[in-house]
mmCIF file with all atom_site columns, C-alpha atoms in Angstrom:
data_model
loop_
_atom_site.group_PDB
_atom_site.id
_atom_site.type_symbol
_atom_site.label_atom_id
_atom_site.label_alt_id
_atom_site.label_comp_id
_atom_site.label_asym_id
_atom_site.label_entity_id
_atom_site.label_seq_id
_atom_site.pdbx_PDB_ins_code
_atom_site.Cartn_x
_atom_site.Cartn_y
_atom_site.Cartn_z
_atom_site.occupancy
_atom_site.B_iso_or_equiv
_atom_site.pdbx_formal_charge
_atom_site.auth_seq_id
_atom_site.auth_comp_id
_atom_site.auth_asym_id
_atom_site.auth_atom_id
_atom_site.pdbx_PDB_model_num
ATOM 1   C CA . UNK G 1 1   ? -18.711 -7.790  8.306   1.00 65.00 ? 126 UNK G CA 1
ATOM 2   C CA . UNK G 1 2   ? -16.246 -5.300  9.682   1.00 62.00 ? 127 UNK G CA 1
ATOM 3   C CA . UNK G 1 3   ? -14.207 -3.532  6.561   1.00 91.00 ? 128 UNK G CA 1
ATOM 4   C CA . UNK G 1 4   ? -12.972 -0.077  5.288   1.00 95.00 ? 129 UNK G CA 1
ATOM 5   C CA . UNK G 1 5   ? -14.816 1.735   2.971   1.00 96.00 ? 130 UNK G CA 1
ATOM 6   C CA . UNK G 1 6   ? -14.159 4.812   0.984   1.00 97.00 ? 131 UNK G CA 1
ATOM 7   C CA . UNK G 1 7   ? -16.435 8.069   -0.826  1.00 96.00 ? 132 UNK G CA 1
ATOM 8   C CA . UNK G 1 8   ? -16.651 9.129   -3.023  1.00 97.00 ? 133 UNK G CA 1
ATOM 9   C CA . UNK G 1 9   ? -14.967 6.074   -5.649  1.00 96.00 ? 134 UNK G CA 1
ATOM 10  C CA . UNK G 1 10  ? -14.638 8.644   -8.187  1.00 97.00 ? 135 UNK G CA 1
ATOM 11  C CA . UNK G 1 11  ? -14.300 12.391  -8.333  1.00 97.00 ? 136 UNK G CA 1
ATOM 12  C CA . UNK G 1 12  ? -13.598 15.264  -10.742 1.00 97.00 ? 137 UNK G CA 1
ATOM 13  C CA . UNK G 1 13  ? -13.143 18.399  -9.677  1.00 97.00 ? 138 UNK G CA 1
ATOM 14  C CA . UNK G 1 14  ? -11.702 21.898  -10.652 1.00 97.00 ? 139 UNK G CA 1
ATOM 15  C CA . UNK G 1 15  ? -8.449  23.609  -9.809  1.00 97.00 ? 140 UNK G CA 1
ATOM 16  C CA . UNK G 1 16  ? -8.533  25.366  -6.710  1.00 97.00 ? 141 UNK G CA 1
ATOM 17  C CA . UNK G 1 17  ? -11.709 23.664  -5.062  1.00 97.00 ? 142 UNK G CA 1
ATOM 18  C CA . UNK G 1 18  ? -11.503 22.122  -1.843  1.00 97.00 ? 143 UNK G CA 1
ATOM 19  C CA . UNK G 1 19  ? -12.271 18.277  -1.609  1.00 97.00 ? 144 UNK G CA 1
ATOM 20  C CA . UNK G 1 20  ? -12.629 16.037  1.011   1.00 98.00 ? 145 UNK G CA 1
ATOM 21  C CA . UNK G 1 21  ? -12.358 11.964  1.021   1.00 98.00 ? 146 UNK G CA 1
ATOM 22  C CA . UNK G 1 22  ? -14.222 9.576   3.067   1.00 98.00 ? 147 UNK G CA 1
ATOM 23  C CA . UNK G 1 23  ? -12.586 7.019   4.788   1.00 98.00 ? 148 UNK G CA 1
ATOM 24  C CA . UNK G 1 24  ? -14.709 4.822   7.313   1.00 97.00 ? 149 UNK G CA 1
ATOM 25  C CA . UNK G 1 25  ? -13.609 1.755   8.989   1.00 96.00 ? 150 UNK G CA 1
ATOM 26  C CA . UNK G 1 26  ? -15.609 -0.910  11.324  1.00 94.00 ? 151 UNK G CA 1
ATOM 27  C CA . UNK G 1 27  ? -12.672 -2.561  12.838  1.00 89.00 ? 152 UNK G CA 1
ATOM 28  C CA . UNK G 1 28  ? -12.475 -0.170  15.752  1.00 89.00 ? 153 UNK G CA 1
ATOM 29  C CA . UNK G 1 29  ? -8.341  0.440   14.601  1.00 91.00 ? 154 UNK G CA 1
ATOM 30  C CA . UNK G 1 30  ? -6.640  2.895   16.298  1.00 90.00 ? 155 UNK G CA 1
ATOM 31  C CA . UNK G 1 31  ? -4.426  3.220   13.288  1.00 92.00 ? 156 UNK G CA 1
ATOM 32  C CA . UNK G 1 32  ? -5.331  4.925   9.998   1.00 95.00 ? 157 UNK G CA 1
ATOM 33  C CA . UNK G 1 33  ? -3.609  6.108   7.078   1.00 95.00 ? 158 UNK G CA 1
ATOM 34  C CA . UNK G 1 34  ? -3.946  8.070   3.443   1.00 97.00 ? 159 UNK G CA 1
ATOM 35  C CA . UNK G 1 35  ? -1.624  6.780   0.660   1.00 97.00 ? 160 UNK G CA 1
ATOM 36  C CA . UNK G 1 36  ? -2.185  8.017   -3.020  1.00 97.00 ? 161 UNK G CA 1
ATOM 37  C CA . UNK G 1 37  ? -0.939  5.789   -5.394  1.00 94.00 ? 162 UNK G CA 1
ATOM 38  C CA . UNK G 1 38  ? 0.972   7.210   -8.857  1.00 93.00 ? 163 UNK G CA 1
ATOM 39  C CA . UNK G 1 39  ? 2.515   5.458   -11.830 1.00 86.00 ? 164 UNK G CA 1
ATOM 40  C CA . UNK G 1 40  ? 6.238   5.360   -11.258 1.00 85.00 ? 165 UNK G CA 1
ATOM 41  C CA . UNK G 1 41  ? 6.013   6.102   -7.520  1.00 89.00 ? 166 UNK G CA 1
ATOM 42  C CA . UNK G 1 42  ? 4.164   3.344   -6.175  1.00 89.00 ? 167 UNK G CA 1
ATOM 43  C CA . UNK G 1 43  ? 2.528   4.450   -2.832  1.00 93.00 ? 168 UNK G CA 1
ATOM 44  C CA . UNK G 1 44  ? 3.613   7.464   -0.865  1.00 94.00 ? 169 UNK G CA 1
ATOM 45  C CA . UNK G 1 45  ? 2.094   8.017   2.707   1.00 94.00 ? 170 UNK G CA 1
ATOM 46  C CA . UNK G 1 46  ? 0.168   11.545  3.018   1.00 97.00 ? 171 UNK G CA 1
ATOM 47  C CA . UNK G 1 47  ? -0.839  11.710  6.517   1.00 97.00 ? 172 UNK G CA 1
ATOM 48  C CA . UNK G 1 48  ? -1.651  8.942   9.388   1.00 95.00 ? 173 UNK G CA 1
ATOM 49  C CA . UNK G 1 49  ? -3.250  8.796   12.539  1.00 94.00 ? 174 UNK G CA 1
ATOM 50  C CA . UNK G 1 50  ? -2.444  6.507   15.864  1.00 91.00 ? 175 UNK G CA 1
ATOM 51  C CA . UNK G 1 51  ? -5.842  7.368   17.597  1.00 92.00 ? 176 UNK G CA 1
ATOM 52  C CA . UNK G 1 52  ? -8.134  9.977   18.310  1.00 95.00 ? 177 UNK G CA 1
ATOM 53  C CA . UNK G 1 53  ? -6.964  13.500  18.085  1.00 96.00 ? 178 UNK G CA 1
ATOM 54  C CA . UNK G 1 54  ? -3.538  12.367  16.754  1.00 95.00 ? 179 UNK G CA 1
ATOM 55  C CA . UNK G 1 55  ? -2.855  13.452  13.004  1.00 96.00 ? 180 UNK G CA 1
ATOM 56  C CA . UNK G 1 56  ? 0.863   13.006  11.701  1.00 95.00 ? 181 UNK G CA 1
ATOM 57  C CA . UNK G 1 57  ? 2.465   14.320  8.251   1.00 95.00 ? 182 UNK G CA 1
ATOM 58  C CA . UNK G 1 58  ? 3.513   11.387  5.701   1.00 93.00 ? 183 UNK G CA 1
ATOM 59  C CA . UNK G 1 59  ? 6.086   11.692  2.893   1.00 91.00 ? 184 UNK G CA 1
ATOM 60  C CA . UNK G 1 60  ? 4.469   13.943  0.834   1.00 95.00 ? 185 UNK G CA 1
ATOM 61  C CA . UNK G 1 61  ? 1.937   16.015  2.947   1.00 96.00 ? 186 UNK G CA 1
ATOM 62  C CA . UNK G 1 62  ? 1.810   19.251  1.471   1.00 96.00 ? 187 UNK G CA 1
ATOM 63  C CA . UNK G 1 63  ? -1.891  20.682  0.073   1.00 96.00 ? 188 UNK G CA 1
ATOM 64  C CA . UNK G 1 64  ? -4.012  17.591  2.053   1.00 98.00 ? 189 UNK G CA 1
ATOM 65  C CA . UNK G 1 65  ? -4.801  17.619  5.282   1.00 97.00 ? 190 UNK G CA 1
ATOM 66  C CA . UNK G 1 66  ? -6.815  15.182  7.938   1.00 98.00 ? 191 UNK G CA 1
ATOM 67  C CA . UNK G 1 67  ? -8.881  14.979  11.374  1.00 97.00 ? 192 UNK G CA 1
ATOM 68  C CA . UNK G 1 68  ? -9.550  12.220  13.606  1.00 97.00 ? 193 UNK G CA 1
ATOM 69  C CA . UNK G 1 69  ? -12.505 13.539  15.834  1.00 97.00 ? 194 UNK G CA 1
ATOM 70  C CA . UNK G 1 70  ? -13.532 9.558   16.283  1.00 96.00 ? 195 UNK G CA 1
ATOM 71  C CA . UNK G 1 71  ? -12.013 6.257   15.499  1.00 95.00 ? 196 UNK G CA 1
ATOM 72  C CA . UNK G 1 72  ? -14.150 5.400   12.751  1.00 96.00 ? 197 UNK G CA 1
ATOM 73  C CA . UNK G 1 73  ? -13.377 8.179   10.325  1.00 97.00 ? 198 UNK G CA 1
ATOM 74  C CA . UNK G 1 74  ? -10.062 9.831   8.611   1.00 98.00 ? 199 UNK G CA 1
ATOM 75  C CA . UNK G 1 75  ? -11.484 12.108  6.569   1.00 98.00 ? 200 UNK G CA 1
ATOM 76  C CA . UNK G 1 76  ? -8.735  13.425  3.857   1.00 98.00 ? 201 UNK G CA 1
ATOM 77  C CA . UNK G 1 77  ? -9.161  17.576  2.535   1.00 98.00 ? 202 UNK G CA 1
ATOM 78  C CA . UNK G 1 78  ? -7.214  18.791  -0.342  1.00 97.00 ? 203 UNK G CA 1
ATOM 79  C CA . UNK G 1 79  ? -7.687  22.508  0.499   1.00 94.00 ? 204 UNK G CA 1
ATOM 80  C CA . UNK G 1 80  ? -7.448  23.834  -2.877  1.00 97.00 ? 205 UNK G CA 1
ATOM 81  C CA . UNK G 1 81  ? -6.903  20.886  -5.403  1.00 97.00 ? 206 UNK G CA 1
ATOM 82  C CA . UNK G 1 82  ? -4.275  21.292  -8.142  1.00 97.00 ? 207 UNK G CA 1
ATOM 83  C CA . UNK G 1 83  ? -3.419  18.831  -10.969 1.00 97.00 ? 208 UNK G CA 1
ATOM 84  C CA . UNK G 1 84  ? -0.527  17.193  -9.353  1.00 96.00 ? 209 UNK G CA 1
ATOM 85  C CA . UNK G 1 85  ? -2.911  16.170  -6.942  1.00 97.00 ? 210 UNK G CA 1
ATOM 86  C CA . UNK G 1 86  ? -4.867  13.913  -9.728  1.00 97.00 ? 211 UNK G CA 1
ATOM 87  C CA . UNK G 1 87  ? -4.529  10.558  -8.448  1.00 97.00 ? 212 UNK G CA 1
ATOM 88  C CA . UNK G 1 88  ? -5.459  7.507   -6.541  1.00 96.00 ? 213 UNK G CA 1
ATOM 89  C CA . UNK G 1 89  ? -6.030  7.761   -3.074  1.00 98.00 ? 214 UNK G CA 1
ATOM 90  C CA . UNK G 1 90  ? -6.360  4.630   -0.447  1.00 97.00 ? 215 UNK G CA 1
ATOM 91  C CA . UNK G 1 91  ? -7.258  4.474   2.806   1.00 97.00 ? 216 UNK G CA 1
ATOM 92  C CA . UNK G 1 92  ? -5.841  1.668   5.417   1.00 95.00 ? 217 UNK G CA 1
ATOM 93  C CA . UNK G 1 93  ? -6.275  1.081   8.751   1.00 94.00 ? 218 UNK G CA 1
ATOM 94  C CA . UNK G 1 94  ? -4.489  -1.273  11.315  1.00 90.00 ? 219 UNK G CA 1
ATOM 95  C CA . UNK G 1 95  ? -4.574  -2.842  14.701  1.00 81.00 ? 220 UNK G CA 1
ATOM 96  C CA . UNK G 1 96  ? -3.164  -0.414  17.714  1.00 64.00 ? 221 UNK G CA 1
ATOM 97  C CA . UNK G 1 97  ? 0.656   -1.257  18.414  1.00 61.00 ? 222 UNK G CA 1
ATOM 98  C CA . UNK G 1 98  ? 0.285   -4.194  16.267  1.00 56.00 ? 223 UNK G CA 1
ATOM 99  C CA . UNK G 1 99  ? 3.597   -3.940  14.450  1.00 59.00 ? 224 UNK G CA 1
ATOM 100 C CA . UNK G 1 100 ? 2.826   -6.436  12.354  1.00 68.00 ? 225 UNK G CA 1
ATOM 101 C CA . UNK G 1 101 ? 3.034   -4.621  9.073   1.00 70.00 ? 226 UNK G CA 1
ATOM 102 C CA . UNK G 1 102 ? -0.434  -5.697  8.190   1.00 84.00 ? 227 UNK G CA 1
ATOM 103 C CA . UNK G 1 103 ? -2.819  -2.724  6.698   1.00 90.00 ? 228 UNK G CA 1
ATOM 104 C CA . UNK G 1 104 ? -6.150  -3.183  5.766   1.00 93.00 ? 229 UNK G CA 1
ATOM 105 C CA . UNK G 1 105 ? -6.720  -1.282  2.237   1.00 95.00 ? 230 UNK G CA 1
ATOM 106 C CA . UNK G 1 106 ? -9.967  0.704   1.508   1.00 96.00 ? 231 UNK G CA 1
ATOM 107 C CA . UNK G 1 107 ? -10.792 -0.078  -2.355  1.00 94.00 ? 232 UNK G CA 1
ATOM 108 C CA . UNK G 1 108 ? -9.442  3.548   -3.600  1.00 95.00 ? 233 UNK G CA 1
ATOM 109 C CA . UNK G 1 109 ? -10.949 6.864   -4.887  1.00 97.00 ? 234 UNK G CA 1
ATOM 110 C CA . UNK G 1 110 ? -9.875  8.200   -8.226  1.00 97.00 ? 235 UNK G CA 1
ATOM 111 C CA . UNK G 1 111 ? -9.327  11.739  -7.848  1.00 98.00 ? 236 UNK G CA 1
ATOM 112 C CA . UNK G 1 112 ? -9.195  13.581  -11.107 1.00 97.00 ? 237 UNK G CA 1
ATOM 113 C CA . UNK G 1 113 ? -7.944  17.506  -10.886 1.00 97.00 ? 238 UNK G CA 1
ATOM 114 C CA . UNK G 1 114 ? -9.052  19.452  -14.172 1.00 95.00 ? 239 UNK G CA 1
ATOM 115 C CA . UNK A 2 1   ? 16.508  7.281   4.776   1.00 80.00 ? 242 UNK A CA 1
ATOM 116 C CA . UNK A 2 2   ? 14.881  4.297   4.485   1.00 85.00 ? 243 UNK A CA 1
ATOM 117 C CA . UNK A 2 3   ? 14.091  2.988   0.622   1.00 91.00 ? 244 UNK A CA 1
ATOM 118 C CA . UNK A 2 4   ? 12.401  0.377   -1.078  1.00 95.00 ? 245 UNK A CA 1
ATOM 119 C CA . UNK A 2 5   ? 13.356  -0.875  -4.708  1.00 96.00 ? 246 UNK A CA 1
ATOM 120 C CA . UNK A 2 6   ? 11.754  -2.590  -7.002  1.00 97.00 ? 247 UNK A CA 1
ATOM 121 C CA . UNK A 2 7   ? 13.872  -2.636  -10.601 1.00 96.00 ? 248 UNK A CA 1
ATOM 122 C CA . UNK A 2 8   ? 11.373  -4.135  -12.959 1.00 95.00 ? 249 UNK A CA 1
ATOM 123 C CA . UNK A 2 9   ? 8.230   -2.198  -13.520 1.00 94.00 ? 250 UNK A CA 1
ATOM 124 C CA . UNK A 2 10  ? 6.604   -5.589  -15.681 1.00 96.00 ? 251 UNK A CA 1
ATOM 125 C CA . UNK A 2 11  ? 7.301   -8.796  -15.378 1.00 97.00 ? 252 UNK A CA 1
ATOM 126 C CA . UNK A 2 12  ? 5.997   -11.161 -18.029 1.00 97.00 ? 253 UNK A CA 1
ATOM 127 C CA . UNK A 2 13  ? 6.404   -15.049 -17.999 1.00 97.00 ? 254 UNK A CA 1
ATOM 128 C CA . UNK A 2 14  ? 4.362   -18.153 -19.141 1.00 97.00 ? 255 UNK A CA 1
ATOM 129 C CA . UNK A 2 15  ? 2.202   -20.110 -16.950 1.00 97.00 ? 256 UNK A CA 1
ATOM 130 C CA . UNK A 2 16  ? 4.609   -22.520 -15.592 1.00 97.00 ? 257 UNK A CA 1
ATOM 131 C CA . UNK A 2 17  ? 7.719   -20.782 -15.621 1.00 97.00 ? 258 UNK A CA 1
ATOM 132 C CA . UNK A 2 18  ? 9.811   -19.369 -12.284 1.00 97.00 ? 259 UNK A CA 1
ATOM 133 C CA . UNK A 2 19  ? 9.066   -16.269 -11.284 1.00 97.00 ? 260 UNK A CA 1
ATOM 134 C CA . UNK A 2 20  ? 10.996  -13.917 -8.932  1.00 97.00 ? 261 UNK A CA 1
ATOM 135 C CA . UNK A 2 21  ? 10.417  -10.252 -8.568  1.00 98.00 ? 262 UNK A CA 1
ATOM 136 C CA . UNK A 2 22  ? 13.216  -8.262  -7.165  1.00 97.00 ? 263 UNK A CA 1
ATOM 137 C CA . UNK A 2 23  ? 12.984  -5.849  -4.153  1.00 97.00 ? 264 UNK A CA 1
ATOM 138 C CA . UNK A 2 24  ? 15.963  -4.400  -2.779  1.00 97.00 ? 265 UNK A CA 1
ATOM 139 C CA . UNK A 2 25  ? 15.711  -1.516  0.509   1.00 96.00 ? 266 UNK A CA 1
ATOM 140 C CA . UNK A 2 26  ? 17.698  0.809   2.374   1.00 94.00 ? 267 UNK A CA 1
ATOM 141 C CA . UNK A 2 27  ? 17.474  0.962   5.869   1.00 91.00 ? 268 UNK A CA 1
ATOM 142 C CA . UNK A 2 28  ? 19.799  1.222   8.938   1.00 87.00 ? 269 UNK A CA 1
ATOM 143 C CA . UNK A 2 29  ? 17.926  -0.661  11.545  1.00 83.00 ? 270 UNK A CA 1
ATOM 144 C CA . UNK A 2 30  ? 16.112  -4.052  11.765  1.00 82.00 ? 271 UNK A CA 1
ATOM 145 C CA . UNK A 2 31  ? 13.908  -4.291  8.575   1.00 84.00 ? 272 UNK A CA 1
ATOM 146 C CA . UNK A 2 32  ? 10.458  -5.785  8.686   1.00 88.00 ? 273 UNK A CA 1
ATOM 147 C CA . UNK A 2 33  ? 9.870   -6.495  4.955   1.00 92.00 ? 274 UNK A CA 1
ATOM 148 C CA . UNK A 2 34  ? 6.470   -7.646  3.703   1.00 93.00 ? 275 UNK A CA 1
ATOM 149 C CA . UNK A 2 35  ? 4.922   -7.821  0.269   1.00 96.00 ? 276 UNK A CA 1
ATOM 150 C CA . UNK A 2 36  ? 1.668   -6.677  -0.742  1.00 96.00 ? 277 UNK A CA 1
ATOM 151 C CA . UNK A 2 37  ? -0.211  -7.608  -3.990  1.00 96.00 ? 278 UNK A CA 1
ATOM 152 C CA . UNK A 2 38  ? -3.419  -6.115  -5.425  1.00 94.00 ? 279 UNK A CA 1
ATOM 153 C CA . UNK A 2 39  ? -5.392  -8.137  -8.243  1.00 95.00 ? 280 UNK A CA 1
ATOM 154 C CA . UNK A 2 40  ? -7.581  -6.562  -10.960 1.00 92.00 ? 281 UNK A CA 1
ATOM 155 C CA . UNK A 2 41  ? -10.460 -4.938  -9.280  1.00 88.00 ? 282 UNK A CA 1
ATOM 156 C CA . UNK A 2 42  ? -9.478  -6.043  -5.455  1.00 91.00 ? 283 UNK A CA 1
ATOM 157 C CA . UNK A 2 43  ? -8.253  -4.285  -2.721  1.00 93.00 ? 284 UNK A CA 1
ATOM 158 C CA . UNK A 2 44  ? -4.333  -4.228  -1.870  1.00 94.00 ? 285 UNK A CA 1
ATOM 159 C CA . UNK A 2 45  ? -3.607  -7.034  0.277   1.00 93.00 ? 286 UNK A CA 1
ATOM 160 C CA . UNK A 2 46  ? -1.193  -8.664  2.608   1.00 92.00 ? 287 UNK A CA 1
ATOM 161 C CA . UNK A 2 47  ? 0.595   -11.373 0.673   1.00 94.00 ? 288 UNK A CA 1
ATOM 162 C CA . UNK A 2 48  ? 3.449   -12.494 3.258   1.00 91.00 ? 289 UNK A CA 1
ATOM 163 C CA . UNK A 2 49  ? 5.795   -10.505 5.755   1.00 87.00 ? 290 UNK A CA 1
ATOM 164 C CA . UNK A 2 50  ? 9.400   -12.267 6.044   1.00 82.00 ? 291 UNK A CA 1
ATOM 165 C CA . UNK A 2 51  ? 9.034   -12.519 9.855   1.00 76.00 ? 292 UNK A CA 1
ATOM 166 C CA . UNK A 2 52  ? 6.591   -15.421 9.276   1.00 76.00 ? 293 UNK A CA 1
ATOM 167 C CA . UNK A 2 53  ? 8.770   -17.294 7.048   1.00 74.00 ? 294 UNK A CA 1
ATOM 168 C CA . UNK A 2 54  ? 5.781   -18.402 5.283   1.00 80.00 ? 295 UNK A CA 1
ATOM 169 C CA . UNK A 2 55  ? 4.574   -19.765 1.844   1.00 82.00 ? 296 UNK A CA 1
ATOM 170 C CA . UNK A 2 56  ? 1.448   -17.755 0.684   1.00 85.00 ? 297 UNK A CA 1
ATOM 171 C CA . UNK A 2 57  ? 0.026   -19.079 -2.795  1.00 91.00 ? 298 UNK A CA 1
ATOM 172 C CA . UNK A 2 58  ? 3.358   -20.947 -3.481  1.00 92.00 ? 299 UNK A CA 1
ATOM 173 C CA . UNK A 2 59  ? 4.809   -17.542 -3.158  1.00 94.00 ? 300 UNK A CA 1
ATOM 174 C CA . UNK A 2 60  ? 8.068   -17.130 -0.669  1.00 93.00 ? 301 UNK A CA 1
ATOM 175 C CA . UNK A 2 61  ? 10.817  -14.250 -0.110  1.00 93.00 ? 302 UNK A CA 1
ATOM 176 C CA . UNK A 2 62  ? 13.813  -14.377 2.285   1.00 87.00 ? 303 UNK A CA 1
ATOM 177 C CA . UNK A 2 63  ? 15.477  -11.861 3.563   1.00 90.00 ? 304 UNK A CA 1
ATOM 178 C CA . UNK A 2 64  ? 18.822  -11.722 2.740   1.00 91.00 ? 305 UNK A CA 1
ATOM 179 C CA . UNK A 2 65  ? 20.852  -8.595  4.818   1.00 89.00 ? 306 UNK A CA 1
ATOM 180 C CA . UNK A 2 66  ? 23.946  -9.265  3.208   1.00 91.00 ? 307 UNK A CA 1
ATOM 181 C CA . UNK A 2 67  ? 22.387  -7.983  -0.070  1.00 92.00 ? 308 UNK A CA 1
ATOM 182 C CA . UNK A 2 68  ? 19.451  -6.246  1.484   1.00 94.00 ? 309 UNK A CA 1
ATOM 183 C CA . UNK A 2 69  ? 17.224  -7.398  -0.481  1.00 95.00 ? 310 UNK A CA 1
ATOM 184 C CA . UNK A 2 70  ? 13.572  -9.533  -0.215  1.00 95.00 ? 311 UNK A CA 1
ATOM 185 C CA . UNK A 2 71  ? 13.004  -11.006 -3.702  1.00 96.00 ? 312 UNK A CA 1
ATOM 186 C CA . UNK A 2 72  ? 9.847   -12.764 -4.286  1.00 96.00 ? 313 UNK A CA 1
ATOM 187 C CA . UNK A 2 73  ? 10.083  -16.099 -5.898  1.00 96.00 ? 314 UNK A CA 1
ATOM 188 C CA . UNK A 2 74  ? 7.334   -18.838 -6.950  1.00 96.00 ? 315 UNK A CA 1
ATOM 189 C CA . UNK A 2 75  ? 8.857   -22.050 -9.173  1.00 96.00 ? 316 UNK A CA 1
ATOM 190 C CA . UNK A 2 76  ? 5.541   -22.127 -11.181 1.00 97.00 ? 317 UNK A CA 1
ATOM 191 C CA . UNK A 2 77  ? 3.652   -19.534 -11.972 1.00 97.00 ? 318 UNK A CA 1
ATOM 192 C CA . UNK A 2 78  ? -0.345  -19.586 -12.765 1.00 97.00 ? 319 UNK A CA 1
ATOM 193 C CA . UNK A 2 79  ? -2.071  -17.479 -14.712 1.00 97.00 ? 320 UNK A CA 1
ATOM 194 C CA . UNK A 2 80  ? -3.931  -16.270 -11.378 1.00 96.00 ? 321 UNK A CA 1
ATOM 195 C CA . UNK A 2 81  ? -0.696  -14.453 -9.943  1.00 97.00 ? 322 UNK A CA 1
ATOM 196 C CA . UNK A 2 82  ? -0.921  -11.385 -12.586 1.00 98.00 ? 323 UNK A CA 1
ATOM 197 C CA . UNK A 2 83  ? -1.540  -8.705  -10.522 1.00 97.00 ? 324 UNK A CA 1
ATOM 198 C CA . UNK A 2 84  ? 0.175   -6.076  -9.180  1.00 96.00 ? 325 UNK A CA 1
ATOM 199 C CA . UNK A 2 85  ? 2.927   -6.636  -6.007  1.00 97.00 ? 326 UNK A CA 1
ATOM 200 C CA . UNK A 2 86  ? 4.853   -4.169  -3.794  1.00 97.00 ? 327 UNK A CA 1
ATOM 201 C CA . UNK A 2 87  ? 7.518   -4.627  -1.916  1.00 97.00 ? 328 UNK A CA 1
ATOM 202 C CA . UNK A 2 88  ? 7.403   -2.705  1.531   1.00 95.00 ? 329 UNK A CA 1
ATOM 203 C CA . UNK A 2 89  ? 9.665   -1.529  4.588   1.00 93.00 ? 330 UNK A CA 1
ATOM 204 C CA . UNK A 2 90  ? 8.183   -0.990  7.640   1.00 88.00 ? 331 UNK A CA 1
ATOM 205 C CA . UNK A 2 91  ? 9.585   1.545   10.242  1.00 81.00 ? 332 UNK A CA 1
ATOM 206 C CA . UNK A 2 92  ? 7.820   2.827   12.860  1.00 73.00 ? 333 UNK A CA 1
ATOM 207 C CA . UNK A 2 93  ? 4.421   1.421   14.195  1.00 69.00 ? 334 UNK A CA 1
ATOM 208 C CA . UNK A 2 94  ? 2.861   -0.036  11.104  1.00 71.00 ? 335 UNK A CA 1
ATOM 209 C CA . UNK A 2 95  ? 4.377   2.780   8.985   1.00 83.00 ? 336 UNK A CA 1
ATOM 210 C CA . UNK A 2 96  ? 5.132   1.777   5.919   1.00 89.00 ? 337 UNK A CA 1
ATOM 211 C CA . UNK A 2 97  ? 7.234   2.504   2.617   1.00 92.00 ? 338 UNK A CA 1
ATOM 212 C CA . UNK A 2 98  ? 6.301   0.907   -0.496  1.00 94.00 ? 339 UNK A CA 1
ATOM 213 C CA . UNK A 2 99  ? 8.503   0.631   -3.698  1.00 95.00 ? 340 UNK A CA 1
ATOM 214 C CA . UNK A 2 100 ? 7.381   1.604   -7.058  1.00 95.00 ? 341 UNK A CA 1
ATOM 215 C CA . UNK A 2 101 ? 5.392   -1.944  -7.669  1.00 95.00 ? 342 UNK A CA 1
ATOM 216 C CA . UNK A 2 102 ? 6.275   -4.612  -10.179 1.00 96.00 ? 343 UNK A CA 1
ATOM 217 C CA . UNK A 2 103 ? 3.495   -5.543  -13.000 1.00 96.00 ? 344 UNK A CA 1
ATOM 218 C CA . UNK A 2 104 ? 3.298   -9.337  -13.342 1.00 98.00 ? 345 UNK A CA 1
ATOM 219 C CA . UNK A 2 105 ? 1.870   -10.800 -16.489 1.00 98.00 ? 346 UNK A CA 1
ATOM 220 C CA . UNK A 2 106 ? 0.853   -14.365 -16.500 1.00 97.00 ? 347 UNK A CA 1
ATOM 221 C CA . UNK A 2 107 ? 0.445   -15.968 -20.192 1.00 97.00 ? 348 UNK A CA 1
ATOM 222 C CA . UNK A 2 108 ? -1.110  -18.661 -21.049 1.00 94.00 ? 349 UNK A CA 1
#
């Protein structure tokens, strides 16, 4: 079955290290998104992509980067992890130009920065 | 700027009681609103969208443009409704801004 998967599911790292969270979807969706989920803030958009070679900043993009070299993957990189980036990260995807508002979410990646 | 507000962090009710999860929004354009739900140990998933005017799992939500609200309602709560609920506003192609979420606890 087509799906969206994230890895690793849990990660502990130290301040200053580079971390990459992987997101892979097999639906052939053009749209992909990264959100972080924090208590009191809900889900906040970090970066998004509407297709290969397209990347855009969301509302909380500082300290994060993404790349889209193919349709299936949108890896999220923390260049130099900070304790403020301890969070649960969700990847999501949707059909191209659907405008339906239906995002399909991964299971989440819990990142702890010590 | 667009914003979604869910004033309640936690809502606790007993089984069979009515439920209303509040959502207010701020948006200058024509709003498209959604409710997403995250059950324990499951993925976040779409519950319903206002444009469909549908009832899913007994839940309904009506868009009130005058009050800029999109409250989620269910007449008789069930224990399996216990979950985290997020209201979301679409402001660009599938770009959603989410509220802070309301945890619904339904006691037996």
